[in-house]
CSV table of C-alpha atoms in Angstrom, one decimal:
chain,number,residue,atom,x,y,z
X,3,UNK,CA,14.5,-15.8,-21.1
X,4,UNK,CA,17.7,-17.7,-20.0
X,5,UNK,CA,18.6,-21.4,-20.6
X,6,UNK,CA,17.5,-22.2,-16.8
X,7,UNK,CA,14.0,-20.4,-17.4
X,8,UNK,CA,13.3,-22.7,-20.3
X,9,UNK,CA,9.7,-24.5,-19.0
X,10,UNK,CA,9.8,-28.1,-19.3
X,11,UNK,CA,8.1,-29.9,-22.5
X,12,UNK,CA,5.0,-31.9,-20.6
X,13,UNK,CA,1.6,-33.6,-22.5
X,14,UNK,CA,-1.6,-31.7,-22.9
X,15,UNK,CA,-3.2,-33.8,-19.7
X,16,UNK,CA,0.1,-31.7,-17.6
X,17,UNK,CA,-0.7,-28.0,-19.4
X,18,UNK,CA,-3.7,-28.3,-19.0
X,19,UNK,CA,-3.9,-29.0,-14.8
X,20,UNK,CA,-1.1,-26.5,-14.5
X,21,UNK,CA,-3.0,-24.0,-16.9
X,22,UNK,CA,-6.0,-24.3,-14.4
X,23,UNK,CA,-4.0,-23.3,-11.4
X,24,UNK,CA,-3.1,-20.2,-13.5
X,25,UNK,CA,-6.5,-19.5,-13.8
X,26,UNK,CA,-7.3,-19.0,-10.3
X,27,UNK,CA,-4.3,-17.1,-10.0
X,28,UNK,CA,-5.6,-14.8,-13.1
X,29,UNK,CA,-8.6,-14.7,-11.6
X,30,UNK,CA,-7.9,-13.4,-8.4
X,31,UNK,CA,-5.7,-11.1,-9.9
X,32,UNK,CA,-9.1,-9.7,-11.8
X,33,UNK,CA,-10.7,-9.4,-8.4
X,34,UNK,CA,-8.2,-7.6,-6.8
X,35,UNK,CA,-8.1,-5.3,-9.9
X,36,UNK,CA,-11.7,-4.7,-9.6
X,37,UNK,CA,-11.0,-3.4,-6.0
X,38,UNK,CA,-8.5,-1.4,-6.9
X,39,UNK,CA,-10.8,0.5,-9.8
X,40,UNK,CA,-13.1,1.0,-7.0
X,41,UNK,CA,-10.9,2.1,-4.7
X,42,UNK,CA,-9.5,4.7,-7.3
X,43,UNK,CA,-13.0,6.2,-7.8
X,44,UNK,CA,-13.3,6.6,-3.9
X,45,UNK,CA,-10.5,8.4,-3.7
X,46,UNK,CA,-10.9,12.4,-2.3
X,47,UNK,CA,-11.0,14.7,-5.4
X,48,UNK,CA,-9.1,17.9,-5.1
X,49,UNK,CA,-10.5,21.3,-6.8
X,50,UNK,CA,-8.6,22.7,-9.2
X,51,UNK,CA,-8.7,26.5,-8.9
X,52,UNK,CA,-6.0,27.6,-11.5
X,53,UNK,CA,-7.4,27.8,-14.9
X,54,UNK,CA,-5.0,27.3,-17.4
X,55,UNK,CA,-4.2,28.0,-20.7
X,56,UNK,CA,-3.6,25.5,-23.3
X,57,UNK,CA,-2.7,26.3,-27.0
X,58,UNK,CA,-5.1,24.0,-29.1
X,59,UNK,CA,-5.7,23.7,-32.7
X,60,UNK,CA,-8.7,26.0,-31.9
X,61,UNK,CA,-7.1,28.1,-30.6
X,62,UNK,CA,-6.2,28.8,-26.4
X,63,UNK,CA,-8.3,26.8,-23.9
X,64,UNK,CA,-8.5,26.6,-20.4
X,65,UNK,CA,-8.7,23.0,-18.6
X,66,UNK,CA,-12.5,23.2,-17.8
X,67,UNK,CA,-13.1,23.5,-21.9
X,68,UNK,CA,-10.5,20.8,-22.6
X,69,UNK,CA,-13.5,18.5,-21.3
X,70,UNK,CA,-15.1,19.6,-24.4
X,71,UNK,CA,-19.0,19.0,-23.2
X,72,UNK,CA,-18.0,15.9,-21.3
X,73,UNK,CA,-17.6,15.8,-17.4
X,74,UNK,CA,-14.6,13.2,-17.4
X,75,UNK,CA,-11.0,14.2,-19.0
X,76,UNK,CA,-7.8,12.2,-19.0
X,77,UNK,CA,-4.6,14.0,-19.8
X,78,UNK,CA,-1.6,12.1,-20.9
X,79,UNK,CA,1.7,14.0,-20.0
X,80,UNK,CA,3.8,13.3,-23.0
X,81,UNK,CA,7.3,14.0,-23.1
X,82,UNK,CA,8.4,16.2,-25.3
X,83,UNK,CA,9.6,19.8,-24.3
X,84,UNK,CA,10.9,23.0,-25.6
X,85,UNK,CA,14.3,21.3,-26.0
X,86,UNK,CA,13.4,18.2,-27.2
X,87,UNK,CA,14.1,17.4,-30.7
X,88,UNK,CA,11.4,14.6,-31.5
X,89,UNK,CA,9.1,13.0,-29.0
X,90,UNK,CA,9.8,10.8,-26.3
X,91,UNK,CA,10.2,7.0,-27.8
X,92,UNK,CA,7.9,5.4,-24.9
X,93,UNK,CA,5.4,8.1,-24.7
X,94,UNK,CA,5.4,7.3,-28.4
X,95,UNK,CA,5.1,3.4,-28.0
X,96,UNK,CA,2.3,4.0,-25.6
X,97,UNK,CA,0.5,6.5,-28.0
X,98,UNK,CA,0.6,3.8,-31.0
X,99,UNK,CA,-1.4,1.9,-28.1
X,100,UNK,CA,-4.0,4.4,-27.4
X,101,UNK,CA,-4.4,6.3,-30.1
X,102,UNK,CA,-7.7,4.8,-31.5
X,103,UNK,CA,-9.5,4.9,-28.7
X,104,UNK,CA,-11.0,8.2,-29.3
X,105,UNK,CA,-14.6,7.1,-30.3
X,106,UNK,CA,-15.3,4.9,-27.4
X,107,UNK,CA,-14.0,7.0,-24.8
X,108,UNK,CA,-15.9,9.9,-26.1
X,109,UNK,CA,-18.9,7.8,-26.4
X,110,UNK,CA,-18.5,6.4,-22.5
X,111,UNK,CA,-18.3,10.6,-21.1
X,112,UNK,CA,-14.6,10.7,-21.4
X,113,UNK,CA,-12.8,13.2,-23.4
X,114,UNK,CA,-8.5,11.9,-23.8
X,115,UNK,CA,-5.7,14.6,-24.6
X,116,UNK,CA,-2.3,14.7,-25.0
X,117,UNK,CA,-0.4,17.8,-22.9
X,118,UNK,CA,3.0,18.6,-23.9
X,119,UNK,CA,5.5,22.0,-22.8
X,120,UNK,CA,6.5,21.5,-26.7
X,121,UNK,CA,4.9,24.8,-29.2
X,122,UNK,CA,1.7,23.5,-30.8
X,123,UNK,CA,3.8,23.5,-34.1
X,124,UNK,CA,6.2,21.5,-33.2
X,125,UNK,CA,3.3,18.9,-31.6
X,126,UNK,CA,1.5,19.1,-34.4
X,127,UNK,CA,4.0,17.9,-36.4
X,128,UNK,CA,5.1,15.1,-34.8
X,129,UNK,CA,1.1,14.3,-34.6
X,130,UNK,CA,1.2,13.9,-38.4
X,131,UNK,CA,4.4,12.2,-38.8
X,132,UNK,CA,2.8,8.9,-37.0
X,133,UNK,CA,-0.8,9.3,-38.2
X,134,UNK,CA,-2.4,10.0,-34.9
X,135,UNK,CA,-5.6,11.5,-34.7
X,136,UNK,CA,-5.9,12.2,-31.1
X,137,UNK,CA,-6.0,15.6,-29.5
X,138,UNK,CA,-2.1,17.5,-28.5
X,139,UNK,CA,-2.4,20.3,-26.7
X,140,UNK,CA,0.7,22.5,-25.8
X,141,UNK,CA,1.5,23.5,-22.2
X,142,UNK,CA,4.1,25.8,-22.8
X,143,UNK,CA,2.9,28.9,-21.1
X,144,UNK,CA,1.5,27.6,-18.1
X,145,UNK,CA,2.6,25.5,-14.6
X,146,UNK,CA,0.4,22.8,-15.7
X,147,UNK,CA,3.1,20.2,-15.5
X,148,UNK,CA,5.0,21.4,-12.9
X,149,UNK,CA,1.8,21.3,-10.9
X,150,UNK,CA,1.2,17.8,-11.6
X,151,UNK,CA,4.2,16.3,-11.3
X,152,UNK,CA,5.2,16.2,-14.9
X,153,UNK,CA,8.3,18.1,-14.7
X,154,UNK,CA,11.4,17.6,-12.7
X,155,UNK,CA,11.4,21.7,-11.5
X,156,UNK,CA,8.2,20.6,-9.4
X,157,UNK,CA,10.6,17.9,-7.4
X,158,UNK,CA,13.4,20.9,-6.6
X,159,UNK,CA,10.6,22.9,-5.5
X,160,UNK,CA,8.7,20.9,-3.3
X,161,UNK,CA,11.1,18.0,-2.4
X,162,UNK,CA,8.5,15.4,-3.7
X,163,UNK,CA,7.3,15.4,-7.3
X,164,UNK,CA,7.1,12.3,-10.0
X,165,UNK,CA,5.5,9.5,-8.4
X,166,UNK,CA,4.6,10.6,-5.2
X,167,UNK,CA,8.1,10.9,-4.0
X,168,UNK,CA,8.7,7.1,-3.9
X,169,UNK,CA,11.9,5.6,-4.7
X,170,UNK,CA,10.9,4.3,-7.4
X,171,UNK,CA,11.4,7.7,-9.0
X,172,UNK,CA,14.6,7.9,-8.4
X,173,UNK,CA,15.9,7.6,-11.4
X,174,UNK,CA,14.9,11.1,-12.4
X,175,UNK,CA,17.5,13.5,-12.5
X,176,UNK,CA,16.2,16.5,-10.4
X,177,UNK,CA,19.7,18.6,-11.2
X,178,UNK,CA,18.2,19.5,-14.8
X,179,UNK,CA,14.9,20.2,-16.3
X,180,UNK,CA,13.2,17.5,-18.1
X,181,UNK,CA,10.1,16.1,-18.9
X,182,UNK,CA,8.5,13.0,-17.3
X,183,UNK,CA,5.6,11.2,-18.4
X,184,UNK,CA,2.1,11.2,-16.4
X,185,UNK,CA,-1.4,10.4,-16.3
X,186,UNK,CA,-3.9,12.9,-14.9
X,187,UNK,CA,-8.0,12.9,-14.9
X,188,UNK,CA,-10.2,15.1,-13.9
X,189,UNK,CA,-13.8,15.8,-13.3
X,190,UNK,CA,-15.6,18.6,-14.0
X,191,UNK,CA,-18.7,18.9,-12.0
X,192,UNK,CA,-21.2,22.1,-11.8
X,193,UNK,CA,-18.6,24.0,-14.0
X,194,UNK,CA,-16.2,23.3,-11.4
X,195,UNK,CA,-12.6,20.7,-12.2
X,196,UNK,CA,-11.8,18.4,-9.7
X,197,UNK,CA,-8.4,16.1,-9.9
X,198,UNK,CA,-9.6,12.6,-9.4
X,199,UNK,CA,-5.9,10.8,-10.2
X,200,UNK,CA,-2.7,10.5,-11.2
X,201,UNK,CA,-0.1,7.7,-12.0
X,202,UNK,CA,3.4,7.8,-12.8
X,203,UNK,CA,5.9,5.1,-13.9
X,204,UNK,CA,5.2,1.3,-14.1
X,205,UNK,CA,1.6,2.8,-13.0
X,206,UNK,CA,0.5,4.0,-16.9
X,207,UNK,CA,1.5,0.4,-18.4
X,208,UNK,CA,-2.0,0.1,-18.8
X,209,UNK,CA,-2.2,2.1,-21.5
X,210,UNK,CA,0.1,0.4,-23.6
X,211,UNK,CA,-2.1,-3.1,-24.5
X,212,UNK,CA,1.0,-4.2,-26.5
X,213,UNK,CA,2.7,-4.5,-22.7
X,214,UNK,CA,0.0,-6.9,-21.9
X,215,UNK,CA,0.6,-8.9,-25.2
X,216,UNK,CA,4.1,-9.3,-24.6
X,217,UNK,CA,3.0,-11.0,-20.6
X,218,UNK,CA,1.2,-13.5,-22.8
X,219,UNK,CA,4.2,-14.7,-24.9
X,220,UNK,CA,6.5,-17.2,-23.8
X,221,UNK,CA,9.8,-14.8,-24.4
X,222,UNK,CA,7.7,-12.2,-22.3
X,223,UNK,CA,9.1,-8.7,-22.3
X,224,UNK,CA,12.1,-9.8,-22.5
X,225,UNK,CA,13.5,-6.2,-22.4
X,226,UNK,CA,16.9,-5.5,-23.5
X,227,UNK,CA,16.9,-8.3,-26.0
X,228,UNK,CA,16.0,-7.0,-29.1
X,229,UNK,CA,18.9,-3.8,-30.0
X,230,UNK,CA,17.0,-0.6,-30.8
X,231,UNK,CA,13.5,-1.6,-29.4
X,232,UNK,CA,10.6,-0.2,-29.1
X,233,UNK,CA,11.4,2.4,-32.1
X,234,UNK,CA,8.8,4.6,-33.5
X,235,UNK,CA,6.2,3.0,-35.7
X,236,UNK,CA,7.7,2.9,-39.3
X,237,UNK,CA,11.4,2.7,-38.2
X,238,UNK,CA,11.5,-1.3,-37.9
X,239,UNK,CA,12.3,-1.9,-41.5
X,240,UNK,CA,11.5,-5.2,-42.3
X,241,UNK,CA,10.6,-5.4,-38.1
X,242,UNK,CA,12.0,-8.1,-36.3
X,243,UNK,CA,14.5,-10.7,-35.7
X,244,UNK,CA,12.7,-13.3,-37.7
X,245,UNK,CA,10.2,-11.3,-40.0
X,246,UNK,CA,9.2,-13.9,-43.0
């Protein structure tokens, strides 16, 4: 936040009549992001004919037993590939986020898993390095990402790729393989997957609740201003500019 942005200092009486025109605001907002929820459940699912094979902790999977006796299944497409050192420091920030929401996923019909072109090994022990507890499964062997837009060789191939083709994608260098970060779900319904979604982009900031903390602050995101942020958990030190 600049000088110039600096909000004026007012009396309780002036918050509070401009707090209430926020609220309608907000709550409009909600309305429109009811719609939207609805409007993703409407949309066409597509069957999902390849199988799949996933290397899991017990042992190779296909996508339909990812669901793990659930009908719902949301795959986050973390980055971190068979040349990447250490796992990607958003997908990271995001997974801090997310993390503990195993048990009430589970509980609603909703199984969560990480997918990753990384060796199972290699996941694994990144998994214990931040204390996560939520399913990895490695992607190595199959077209899984490529398919779903996870992986820049799917753009070269078909001309379209992460986030739909949009522009806003267009930071993604398409000239060499990397990884890119996703959101896919799926249903599985008389033994049979369908892909319900996907979101790429400024699209999965909804998994990160510490995004929405930040909106709530008066410095905001304020990205940029703080040197070496976000970092992975345990690597802030004494964490901040003003820690007491």
């Amino acid at each position: 936040m600049t000088e110039t942005d600096t909000p004026t200092i007012g009396k309780r009486e002036q918050w509070l009549v401009a707090r209430r025109a926020l609220l309608e605001r907000e709550k409009e907002l909600t309305r429109q992001s009811d719609d939207l929820a609805r409007q993703r459940r409407e949309l066409p699912r597509v069957r999902v004919d390849e199988a799949y094979a996933f290397e899991t902790n017990a042992g190779t999977k296909t996508l339909a037993e990812l669901f793990d006796g659930r009908s719902q299944l949301i795959v986050y497409h973390f980055m971190h590939g068979p040349n990447t050192p250490e796992g990607c420091l958003g997908c990271t920030f995001a997974t801090d986020s997310f993390d503990g929401t195993q048990a009430h996923l589970n509980g609603h019909d909703v199984s969560f898993v990480l997918a990753s072109r990384s060796p199972l090994e290699t996941l694994n022990a990144y998994k214990q390095r931040m204390g996560w507890s939520i399913p990895w499964v490695s992607s190595e062997d199959s077209d899984f990402n490529r398919d779903f837009s996870a992986w820049t060789e799917q753009a070269r191939r078909e001309g379209t790729g992460w986030n739909f083709g949009t522009p806003s994608g267009a930071w993604v260098d398409v000239a060499n393989d990397q990884e890119l970060m996703a959101l896919s779900v799926f249903v599985l319904d008389d033994a049979v997957v369908y892909h319900t979604y996907s979101c790429y982009d400024r699209g999965t900031d909804v998994l990160n609740s510490a995004w929405g903390l930040l909106d709530r602050t008066p410095k905001g995101r304020d990205e940029g201003a703080v040197p070496g942020w976000p970092r992975r958990h345990g690597e802030y030190g004494d964490s901040g500019p003003s820690a007491t």
